[in-house]
Short mmCIF file of N, CA and C in Angstrom, two decimals:
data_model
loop_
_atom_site.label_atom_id
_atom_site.label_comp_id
_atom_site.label_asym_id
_atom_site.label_seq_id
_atom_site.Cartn_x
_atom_site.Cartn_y
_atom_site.Cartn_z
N UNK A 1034 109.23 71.97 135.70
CA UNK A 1034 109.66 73.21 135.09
C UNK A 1034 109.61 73.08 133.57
N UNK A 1035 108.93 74.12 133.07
CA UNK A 1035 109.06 74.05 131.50
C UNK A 1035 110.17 74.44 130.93
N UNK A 1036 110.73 74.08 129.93
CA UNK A 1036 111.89 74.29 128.99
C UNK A 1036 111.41 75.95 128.66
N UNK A 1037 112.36 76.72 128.65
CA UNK A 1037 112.10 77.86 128.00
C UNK A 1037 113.11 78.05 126.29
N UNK A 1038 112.44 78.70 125.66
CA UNK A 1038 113.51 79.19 124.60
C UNK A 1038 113.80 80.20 124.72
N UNK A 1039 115.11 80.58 124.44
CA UNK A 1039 115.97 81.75 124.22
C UNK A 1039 115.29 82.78 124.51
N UNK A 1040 114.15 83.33 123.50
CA UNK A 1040 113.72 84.55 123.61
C UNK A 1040 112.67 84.72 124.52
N UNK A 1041 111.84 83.84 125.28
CA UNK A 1041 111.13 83.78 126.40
C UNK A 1041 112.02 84.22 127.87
N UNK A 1042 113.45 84.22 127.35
CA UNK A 1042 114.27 84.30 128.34
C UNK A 1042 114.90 85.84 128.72
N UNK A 1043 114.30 86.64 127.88
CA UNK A 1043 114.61 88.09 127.74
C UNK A 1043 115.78 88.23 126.73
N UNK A 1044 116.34 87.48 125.96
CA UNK A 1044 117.24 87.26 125.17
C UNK A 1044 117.15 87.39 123.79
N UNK A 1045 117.65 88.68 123.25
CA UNK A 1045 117.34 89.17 121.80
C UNK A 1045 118.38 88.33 120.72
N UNK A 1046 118.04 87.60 119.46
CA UNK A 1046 119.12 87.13 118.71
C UNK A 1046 118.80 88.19 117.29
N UNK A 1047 119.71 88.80 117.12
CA UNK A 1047 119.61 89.55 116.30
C UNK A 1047 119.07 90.79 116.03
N UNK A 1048 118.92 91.17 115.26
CA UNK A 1048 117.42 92.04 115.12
C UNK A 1048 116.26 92.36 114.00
N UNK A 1049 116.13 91.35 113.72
CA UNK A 1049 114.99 91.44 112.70
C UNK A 1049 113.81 90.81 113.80
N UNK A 1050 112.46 90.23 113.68
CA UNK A 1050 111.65 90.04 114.70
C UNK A 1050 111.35 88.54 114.22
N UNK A 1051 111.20 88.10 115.21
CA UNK A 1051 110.63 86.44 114.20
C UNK A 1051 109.26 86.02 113.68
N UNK A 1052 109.00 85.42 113.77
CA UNK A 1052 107.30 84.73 112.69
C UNK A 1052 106.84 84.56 113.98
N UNK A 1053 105.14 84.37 113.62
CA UNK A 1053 104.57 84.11 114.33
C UNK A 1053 104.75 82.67 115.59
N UNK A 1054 105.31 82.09 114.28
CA UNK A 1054 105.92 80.56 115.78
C UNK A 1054 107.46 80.53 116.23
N UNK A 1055 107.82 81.26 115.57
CA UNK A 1055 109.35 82.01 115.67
C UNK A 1055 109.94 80.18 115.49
N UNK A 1056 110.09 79.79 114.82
CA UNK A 1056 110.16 78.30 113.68
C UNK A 1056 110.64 78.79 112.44
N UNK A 1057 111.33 77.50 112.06
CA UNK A 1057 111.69 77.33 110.88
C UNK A 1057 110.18 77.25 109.75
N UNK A 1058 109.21 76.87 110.08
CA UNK A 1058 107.92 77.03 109.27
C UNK A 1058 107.20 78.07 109.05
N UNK A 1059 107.90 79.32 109.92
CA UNK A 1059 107.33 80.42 109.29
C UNK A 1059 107.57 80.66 108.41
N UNK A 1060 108.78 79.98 107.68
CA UNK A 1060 108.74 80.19 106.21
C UNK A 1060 107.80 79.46 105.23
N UNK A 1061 107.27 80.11 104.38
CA UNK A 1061 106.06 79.27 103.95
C UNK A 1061 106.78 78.09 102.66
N UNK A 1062 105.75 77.24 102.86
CA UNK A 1062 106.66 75.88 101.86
C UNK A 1062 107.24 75.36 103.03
N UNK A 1063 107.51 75.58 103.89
CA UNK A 1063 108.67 74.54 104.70
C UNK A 1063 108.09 73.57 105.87
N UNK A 1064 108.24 72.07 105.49
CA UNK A 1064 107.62 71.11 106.56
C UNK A 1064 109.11 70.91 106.99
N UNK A 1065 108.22 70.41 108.26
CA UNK A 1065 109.21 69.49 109.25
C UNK A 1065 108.83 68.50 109.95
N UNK A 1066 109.55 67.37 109.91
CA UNK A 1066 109.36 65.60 110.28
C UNK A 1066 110.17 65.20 111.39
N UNK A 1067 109.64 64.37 112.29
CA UNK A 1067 110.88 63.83 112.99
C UNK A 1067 110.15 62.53 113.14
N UNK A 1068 111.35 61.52 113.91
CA UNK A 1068 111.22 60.48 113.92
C UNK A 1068 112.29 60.29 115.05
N UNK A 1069 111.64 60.28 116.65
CA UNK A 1069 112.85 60.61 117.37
C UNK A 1069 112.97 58.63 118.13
N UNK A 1070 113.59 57.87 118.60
CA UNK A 1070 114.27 56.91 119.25
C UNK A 1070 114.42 56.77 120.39
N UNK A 1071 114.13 55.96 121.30
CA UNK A 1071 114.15 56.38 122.92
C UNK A 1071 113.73 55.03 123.19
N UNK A 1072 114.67 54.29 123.82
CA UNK A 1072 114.63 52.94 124.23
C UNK A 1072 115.89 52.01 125.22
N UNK A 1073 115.49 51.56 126.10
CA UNK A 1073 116.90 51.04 126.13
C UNK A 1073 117.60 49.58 126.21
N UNK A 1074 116.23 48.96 125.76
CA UNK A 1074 116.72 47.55 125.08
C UNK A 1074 116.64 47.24 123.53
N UNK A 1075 117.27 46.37 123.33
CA UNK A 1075 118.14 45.71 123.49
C UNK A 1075 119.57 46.64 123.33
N UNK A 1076 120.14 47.72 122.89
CA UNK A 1076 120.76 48.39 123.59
C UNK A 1076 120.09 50.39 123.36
N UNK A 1077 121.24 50.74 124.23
CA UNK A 1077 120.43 52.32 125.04
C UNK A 1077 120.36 52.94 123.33
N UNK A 1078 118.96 53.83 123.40
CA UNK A 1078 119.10 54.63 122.19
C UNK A 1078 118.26 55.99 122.28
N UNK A 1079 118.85 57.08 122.41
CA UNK A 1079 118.22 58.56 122.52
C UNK A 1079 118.44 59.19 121.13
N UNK A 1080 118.38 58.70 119.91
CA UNK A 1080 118.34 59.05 118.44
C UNK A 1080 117.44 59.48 118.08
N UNK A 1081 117.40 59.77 116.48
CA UNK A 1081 116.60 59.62 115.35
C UNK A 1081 116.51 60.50 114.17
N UNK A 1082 115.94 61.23 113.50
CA UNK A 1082 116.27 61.78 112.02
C UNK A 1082 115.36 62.96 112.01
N UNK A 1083 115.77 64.02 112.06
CA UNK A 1083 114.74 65.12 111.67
C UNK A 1083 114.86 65.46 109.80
N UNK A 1084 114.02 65.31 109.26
CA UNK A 1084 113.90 66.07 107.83
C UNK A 1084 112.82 67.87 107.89
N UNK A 1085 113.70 68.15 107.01
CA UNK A 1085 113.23 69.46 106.38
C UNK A 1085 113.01 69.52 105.00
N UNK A 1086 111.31 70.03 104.57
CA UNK A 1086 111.20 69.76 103.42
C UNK A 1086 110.70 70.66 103.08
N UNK A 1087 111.68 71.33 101.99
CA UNK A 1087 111.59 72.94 101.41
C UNK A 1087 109.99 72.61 100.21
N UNK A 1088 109.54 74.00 99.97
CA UNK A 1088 108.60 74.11 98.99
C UNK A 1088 107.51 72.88 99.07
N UNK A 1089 107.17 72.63 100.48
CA UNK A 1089 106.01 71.21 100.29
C UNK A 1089 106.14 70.25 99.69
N UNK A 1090 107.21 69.89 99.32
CA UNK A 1090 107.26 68.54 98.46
C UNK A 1090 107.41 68.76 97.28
N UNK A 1091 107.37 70.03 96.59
CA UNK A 1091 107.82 70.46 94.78
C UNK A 1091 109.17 70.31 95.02
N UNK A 1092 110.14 70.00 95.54
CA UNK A 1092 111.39 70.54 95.27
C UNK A 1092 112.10 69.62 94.43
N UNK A 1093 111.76 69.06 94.12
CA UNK A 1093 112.52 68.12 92.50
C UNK A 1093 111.80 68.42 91.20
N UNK A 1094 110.69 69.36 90.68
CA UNK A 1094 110.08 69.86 90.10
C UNK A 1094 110.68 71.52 90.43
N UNK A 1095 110.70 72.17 91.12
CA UNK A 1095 111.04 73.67 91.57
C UNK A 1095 112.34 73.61 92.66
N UNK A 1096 113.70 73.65 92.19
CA UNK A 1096 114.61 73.67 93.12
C UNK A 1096 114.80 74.91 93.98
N UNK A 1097 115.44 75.18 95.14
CA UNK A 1097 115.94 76.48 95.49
C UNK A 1097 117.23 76.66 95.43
N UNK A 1098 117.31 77.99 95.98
CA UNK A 1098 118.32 78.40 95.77
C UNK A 1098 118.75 77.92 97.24
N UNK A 1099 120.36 77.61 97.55
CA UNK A 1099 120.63 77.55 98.67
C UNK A 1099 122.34 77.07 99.22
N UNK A 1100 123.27 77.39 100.18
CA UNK A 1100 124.42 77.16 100.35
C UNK A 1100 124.41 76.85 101.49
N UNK A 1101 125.55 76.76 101.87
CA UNK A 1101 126.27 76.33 103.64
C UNK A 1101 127.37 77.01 103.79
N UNK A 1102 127.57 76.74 105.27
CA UNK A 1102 128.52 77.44 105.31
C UNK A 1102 129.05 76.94 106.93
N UNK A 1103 130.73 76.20 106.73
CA UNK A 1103 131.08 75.41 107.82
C UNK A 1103 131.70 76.27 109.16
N UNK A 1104 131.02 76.32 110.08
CA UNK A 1104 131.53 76.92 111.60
C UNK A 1104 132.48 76.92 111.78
N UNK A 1105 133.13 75.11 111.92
CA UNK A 1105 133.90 74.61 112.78
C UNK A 1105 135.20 73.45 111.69
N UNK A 1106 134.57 73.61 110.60
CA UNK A 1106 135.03 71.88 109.41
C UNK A 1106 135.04 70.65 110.33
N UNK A 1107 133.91 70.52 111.38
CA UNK A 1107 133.95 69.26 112.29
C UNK A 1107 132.57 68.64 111.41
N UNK A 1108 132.96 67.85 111.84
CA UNK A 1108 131.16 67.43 110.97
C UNK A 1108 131.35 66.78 109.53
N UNK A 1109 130.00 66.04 109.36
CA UNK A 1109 129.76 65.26 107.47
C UNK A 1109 128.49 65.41 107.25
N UNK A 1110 128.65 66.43 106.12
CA UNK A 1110 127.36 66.81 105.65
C UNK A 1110 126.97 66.43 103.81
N UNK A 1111 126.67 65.77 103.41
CA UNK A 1111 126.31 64.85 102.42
C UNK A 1111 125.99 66.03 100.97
N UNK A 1112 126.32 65.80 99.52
CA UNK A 1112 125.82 66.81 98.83
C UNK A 1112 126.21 68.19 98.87
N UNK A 1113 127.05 68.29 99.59
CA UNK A 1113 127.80 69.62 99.35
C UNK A 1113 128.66 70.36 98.15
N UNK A 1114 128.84 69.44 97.56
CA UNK A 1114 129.24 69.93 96.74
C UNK A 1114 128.95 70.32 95.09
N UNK A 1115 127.41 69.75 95.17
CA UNK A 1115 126.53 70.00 94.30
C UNK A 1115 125.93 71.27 94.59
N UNK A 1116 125.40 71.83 96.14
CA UNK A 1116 125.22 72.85 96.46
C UNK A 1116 126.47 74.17 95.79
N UNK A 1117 127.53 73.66 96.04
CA UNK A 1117 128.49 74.75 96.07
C UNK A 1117 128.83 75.19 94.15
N UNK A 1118 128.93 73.86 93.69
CA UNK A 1118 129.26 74.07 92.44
C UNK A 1118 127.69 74.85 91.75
N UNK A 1119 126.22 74.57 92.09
CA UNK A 1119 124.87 75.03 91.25
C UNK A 1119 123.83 75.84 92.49
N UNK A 1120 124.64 75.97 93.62
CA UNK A 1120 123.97 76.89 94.51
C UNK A 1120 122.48 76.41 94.74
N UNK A 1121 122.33 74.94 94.03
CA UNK A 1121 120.91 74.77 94.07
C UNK A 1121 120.07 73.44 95.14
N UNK A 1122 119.07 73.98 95.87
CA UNK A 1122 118.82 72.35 96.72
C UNK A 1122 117.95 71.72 96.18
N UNK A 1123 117.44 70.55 95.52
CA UNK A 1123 116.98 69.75 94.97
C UNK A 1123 116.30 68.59 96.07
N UNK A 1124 116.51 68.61 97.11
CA UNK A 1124 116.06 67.53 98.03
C UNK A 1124 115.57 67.95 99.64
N UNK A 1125 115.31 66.87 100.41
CA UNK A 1125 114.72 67.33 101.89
C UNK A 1125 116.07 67.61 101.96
N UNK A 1126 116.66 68.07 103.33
CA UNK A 1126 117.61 68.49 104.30
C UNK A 1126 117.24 67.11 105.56
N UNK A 1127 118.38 66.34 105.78
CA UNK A 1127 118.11 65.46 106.92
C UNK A 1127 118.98 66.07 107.84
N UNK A 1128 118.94 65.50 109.24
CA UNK A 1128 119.76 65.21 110.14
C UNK A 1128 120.01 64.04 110.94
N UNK A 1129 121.35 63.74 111.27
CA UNK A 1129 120.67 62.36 112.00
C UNK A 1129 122.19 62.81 112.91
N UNK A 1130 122.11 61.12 113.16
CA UNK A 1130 123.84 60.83 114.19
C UNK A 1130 125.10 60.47 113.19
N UNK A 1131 125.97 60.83 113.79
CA UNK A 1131 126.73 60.72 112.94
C UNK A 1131 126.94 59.05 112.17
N UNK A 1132 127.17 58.15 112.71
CA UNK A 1132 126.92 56.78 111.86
C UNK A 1132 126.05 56.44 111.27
N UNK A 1133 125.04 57.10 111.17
CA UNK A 1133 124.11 56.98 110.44
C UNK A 1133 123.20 57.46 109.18
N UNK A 1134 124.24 58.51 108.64
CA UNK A 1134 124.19 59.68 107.52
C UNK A 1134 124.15 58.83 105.80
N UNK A 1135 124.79 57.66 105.74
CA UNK A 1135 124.49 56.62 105.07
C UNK A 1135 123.31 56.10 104.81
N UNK A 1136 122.72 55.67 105.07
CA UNK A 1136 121.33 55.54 105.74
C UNK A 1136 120.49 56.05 105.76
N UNK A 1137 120.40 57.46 106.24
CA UNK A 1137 119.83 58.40 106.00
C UNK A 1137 120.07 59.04 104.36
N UNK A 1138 120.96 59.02 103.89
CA UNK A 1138 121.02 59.08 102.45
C UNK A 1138 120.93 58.30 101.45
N UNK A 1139 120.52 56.89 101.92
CA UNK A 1139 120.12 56.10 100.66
C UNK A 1139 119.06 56.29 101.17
N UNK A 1140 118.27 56.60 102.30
CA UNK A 1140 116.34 55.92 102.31
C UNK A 1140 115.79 57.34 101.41
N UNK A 1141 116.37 58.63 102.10
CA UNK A 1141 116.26 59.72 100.79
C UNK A 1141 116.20 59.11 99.11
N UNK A 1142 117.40 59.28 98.91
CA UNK A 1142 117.39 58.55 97.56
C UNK A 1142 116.34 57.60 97.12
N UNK A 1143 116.43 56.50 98.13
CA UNK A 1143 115.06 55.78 97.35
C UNK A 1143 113.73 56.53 97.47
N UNK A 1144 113.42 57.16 98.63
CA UNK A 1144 112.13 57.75 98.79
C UNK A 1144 111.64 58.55 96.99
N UNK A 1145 112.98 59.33 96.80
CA UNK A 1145 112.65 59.90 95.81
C UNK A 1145 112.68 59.56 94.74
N UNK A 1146 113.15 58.05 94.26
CA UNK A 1146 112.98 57.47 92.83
C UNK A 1146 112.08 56.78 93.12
N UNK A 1147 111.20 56.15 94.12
CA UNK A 1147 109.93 55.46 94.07
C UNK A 1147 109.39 56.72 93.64
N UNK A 1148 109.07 58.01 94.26
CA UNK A 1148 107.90 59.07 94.09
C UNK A 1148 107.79 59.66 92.89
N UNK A 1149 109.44 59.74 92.00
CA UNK A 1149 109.69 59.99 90.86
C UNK A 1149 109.47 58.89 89.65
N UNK A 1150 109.33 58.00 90.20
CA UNK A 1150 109.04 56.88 88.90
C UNK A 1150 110.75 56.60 88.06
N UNK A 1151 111.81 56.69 88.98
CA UNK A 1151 113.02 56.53 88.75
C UNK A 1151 113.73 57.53 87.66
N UNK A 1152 112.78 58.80 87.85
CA UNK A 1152 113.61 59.85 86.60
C UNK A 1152 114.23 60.67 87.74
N UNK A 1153 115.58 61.19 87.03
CA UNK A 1153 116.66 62.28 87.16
C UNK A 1153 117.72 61.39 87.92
N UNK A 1154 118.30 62.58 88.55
CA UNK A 1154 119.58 62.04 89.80
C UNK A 1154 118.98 62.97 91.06
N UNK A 1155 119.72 62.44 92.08
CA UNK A 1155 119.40 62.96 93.26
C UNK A 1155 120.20 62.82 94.36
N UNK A 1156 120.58 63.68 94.74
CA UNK A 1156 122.17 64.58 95.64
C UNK A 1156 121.01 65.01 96.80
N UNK A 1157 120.82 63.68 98.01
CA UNK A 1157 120.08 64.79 98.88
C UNK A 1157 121.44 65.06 100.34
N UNK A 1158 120.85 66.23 100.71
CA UNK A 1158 122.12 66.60 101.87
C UNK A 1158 121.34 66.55 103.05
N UNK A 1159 122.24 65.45 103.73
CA UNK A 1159 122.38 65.20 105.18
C UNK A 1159 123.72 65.40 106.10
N UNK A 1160 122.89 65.70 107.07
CA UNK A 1160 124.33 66.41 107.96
C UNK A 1160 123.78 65.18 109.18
N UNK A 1161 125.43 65.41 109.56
CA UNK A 1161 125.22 64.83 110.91
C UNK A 1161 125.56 65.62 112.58
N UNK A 1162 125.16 64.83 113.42
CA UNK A 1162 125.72 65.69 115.00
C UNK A 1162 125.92 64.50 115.74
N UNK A 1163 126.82 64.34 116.55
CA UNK A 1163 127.51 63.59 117.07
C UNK A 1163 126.34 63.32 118.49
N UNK A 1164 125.86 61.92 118.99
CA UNK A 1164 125.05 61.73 119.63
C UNK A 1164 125.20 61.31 120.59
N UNK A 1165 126.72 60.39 120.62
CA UNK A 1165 127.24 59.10 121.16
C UNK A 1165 127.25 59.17 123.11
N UNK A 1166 127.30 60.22 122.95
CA UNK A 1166 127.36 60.42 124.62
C UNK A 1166 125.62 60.49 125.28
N UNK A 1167 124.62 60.48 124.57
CA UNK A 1167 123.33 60.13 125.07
C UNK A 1167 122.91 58.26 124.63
N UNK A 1168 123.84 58.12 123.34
CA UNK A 1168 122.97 56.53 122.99
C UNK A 1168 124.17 55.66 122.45
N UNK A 1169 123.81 54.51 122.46
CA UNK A 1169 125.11 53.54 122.26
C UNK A 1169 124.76 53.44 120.43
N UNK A 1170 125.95 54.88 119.47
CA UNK A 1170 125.76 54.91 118.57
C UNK A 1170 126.12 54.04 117.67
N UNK A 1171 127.38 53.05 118.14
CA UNK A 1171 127.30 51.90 117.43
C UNK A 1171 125.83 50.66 117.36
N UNK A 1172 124.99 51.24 117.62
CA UNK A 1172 123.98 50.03 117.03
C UNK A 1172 122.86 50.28 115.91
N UNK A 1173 123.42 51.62 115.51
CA UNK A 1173 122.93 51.58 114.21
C UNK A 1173 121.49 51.80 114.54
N UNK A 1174 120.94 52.66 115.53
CA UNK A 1174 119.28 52.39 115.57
C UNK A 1174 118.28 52.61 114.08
N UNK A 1175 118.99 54.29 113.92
CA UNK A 1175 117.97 54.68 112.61
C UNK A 1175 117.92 53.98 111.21
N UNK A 1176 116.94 53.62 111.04
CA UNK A 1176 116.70 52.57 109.49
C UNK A 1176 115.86 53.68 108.52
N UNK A 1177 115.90 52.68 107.43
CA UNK A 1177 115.29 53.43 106.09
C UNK A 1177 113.58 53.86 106.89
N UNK A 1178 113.08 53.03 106.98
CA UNK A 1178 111.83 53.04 107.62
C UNK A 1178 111.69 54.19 108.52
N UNK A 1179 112.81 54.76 109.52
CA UNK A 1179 112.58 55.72 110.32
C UNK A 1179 112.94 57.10 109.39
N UNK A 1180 113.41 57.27 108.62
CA UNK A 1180 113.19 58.06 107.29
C UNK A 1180 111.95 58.22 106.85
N UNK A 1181 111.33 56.99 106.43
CA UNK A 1181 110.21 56.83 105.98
C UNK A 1181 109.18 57.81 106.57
N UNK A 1182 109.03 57.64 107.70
CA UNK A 1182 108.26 57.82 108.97
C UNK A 1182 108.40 59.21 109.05
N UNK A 1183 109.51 59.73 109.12
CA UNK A 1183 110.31 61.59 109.81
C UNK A 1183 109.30 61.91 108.17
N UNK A 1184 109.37 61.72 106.74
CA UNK A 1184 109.12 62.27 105.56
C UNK A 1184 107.18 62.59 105.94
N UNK A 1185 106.71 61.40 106.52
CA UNK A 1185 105.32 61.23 106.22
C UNK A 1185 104.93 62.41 106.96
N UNK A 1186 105.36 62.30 108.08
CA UNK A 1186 105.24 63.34 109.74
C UNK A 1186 105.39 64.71 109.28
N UNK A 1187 105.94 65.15 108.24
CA UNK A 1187 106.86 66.20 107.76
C UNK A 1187 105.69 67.07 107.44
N UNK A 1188 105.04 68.23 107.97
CA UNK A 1188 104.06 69.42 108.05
C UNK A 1188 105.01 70.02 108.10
N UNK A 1189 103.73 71.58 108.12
CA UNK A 1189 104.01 73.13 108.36
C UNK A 1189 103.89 73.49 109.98
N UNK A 1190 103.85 74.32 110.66
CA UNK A 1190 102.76 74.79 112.04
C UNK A 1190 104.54 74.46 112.68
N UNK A 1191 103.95 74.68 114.03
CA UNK A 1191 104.58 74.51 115.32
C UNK A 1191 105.65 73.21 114.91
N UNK A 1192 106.78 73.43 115.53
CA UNK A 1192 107.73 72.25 115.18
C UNK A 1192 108.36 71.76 116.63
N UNK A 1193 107.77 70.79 117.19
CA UNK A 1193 108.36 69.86 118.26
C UNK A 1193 110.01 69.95 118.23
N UNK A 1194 110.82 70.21 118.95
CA UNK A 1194 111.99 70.66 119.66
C UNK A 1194 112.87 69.24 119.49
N UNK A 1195 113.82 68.88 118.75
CA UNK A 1195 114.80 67.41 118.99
C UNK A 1195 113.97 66.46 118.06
N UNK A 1196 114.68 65.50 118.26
CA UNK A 1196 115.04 63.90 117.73
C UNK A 1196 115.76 63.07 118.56
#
């Protein structure tokens, strides 16, 4: 059986109509990377890191505009408060598991002072989602390298579903 989405399901969200891939990449400028985890030695792991990368890769040269806004106040989402105080995003958007948002925010950081030649500062925001009930989240799967990897992967078009 194939996975259906929402609106294949007779199920209207909203009402404006969506893009042609009804994706986050119908917005133009916007890639998306993953780097998903699936193993179960040496211990179980159903992880890994999705990035979102506004304006193709200008966005430390051309910032956007951009905010949040918390559902639930459950959750750790990295850089927020640079958003809130200059309304402005300066970096990819990660996601990962929750122990691993550290991690995911220094391999950011470095990604972007190697590419920058070590000029400015850099506030990138990562959020996390709690995983622990698919993978044994104490083992720390996602590394700088699987960052690495989600950034390179990171296109426009059709966007593969999870991490």
């Amino acid at each position: 059986m194939v996975r259906q989405r929402i609106r294949e399901l007779g199920i209207e969200v909203g009402v404006m109509p969506t893009g042609p891939l009804n994706a986050i990449t119908d917005v133009a400028g916007i890639l998306v990377g993953h780097k998903t985890l699936i193993y179960d030695d040496p211990r179980v792991a159903r992880t890994g890191v999705t990035v979102i990368v506004p304006r193709e890769d200008r966005i430390r040269e051309d910032f956007c505009y951009a905010g949040y806004h918390s559902f639930n106040g459950n959750g750790e989402m990295t850089g927020l408060l640079w958003l809130e105080e200059s309304g402005m995003l300066g970096s990819p958007i990660a996601i990962t598991n929750t122990h691993q948002v550290g991690v995911v925010r220094d391999a950011l950081v470095e990604w972007a002072i190697t590419r920058h030649n070590g000029k400015g500062f850099f506030l990138p925001v990562v959020a996390e989602t709690y995983d622990g009930w698919l993978n044994d989240i104490g083992a720390f799967h996602v590394t700088k390298e699987d960052v690495f990897d989600a950034l390179e992967d990171a296109k426009p078009g059709p966007v593969a579903e999870g991490n």
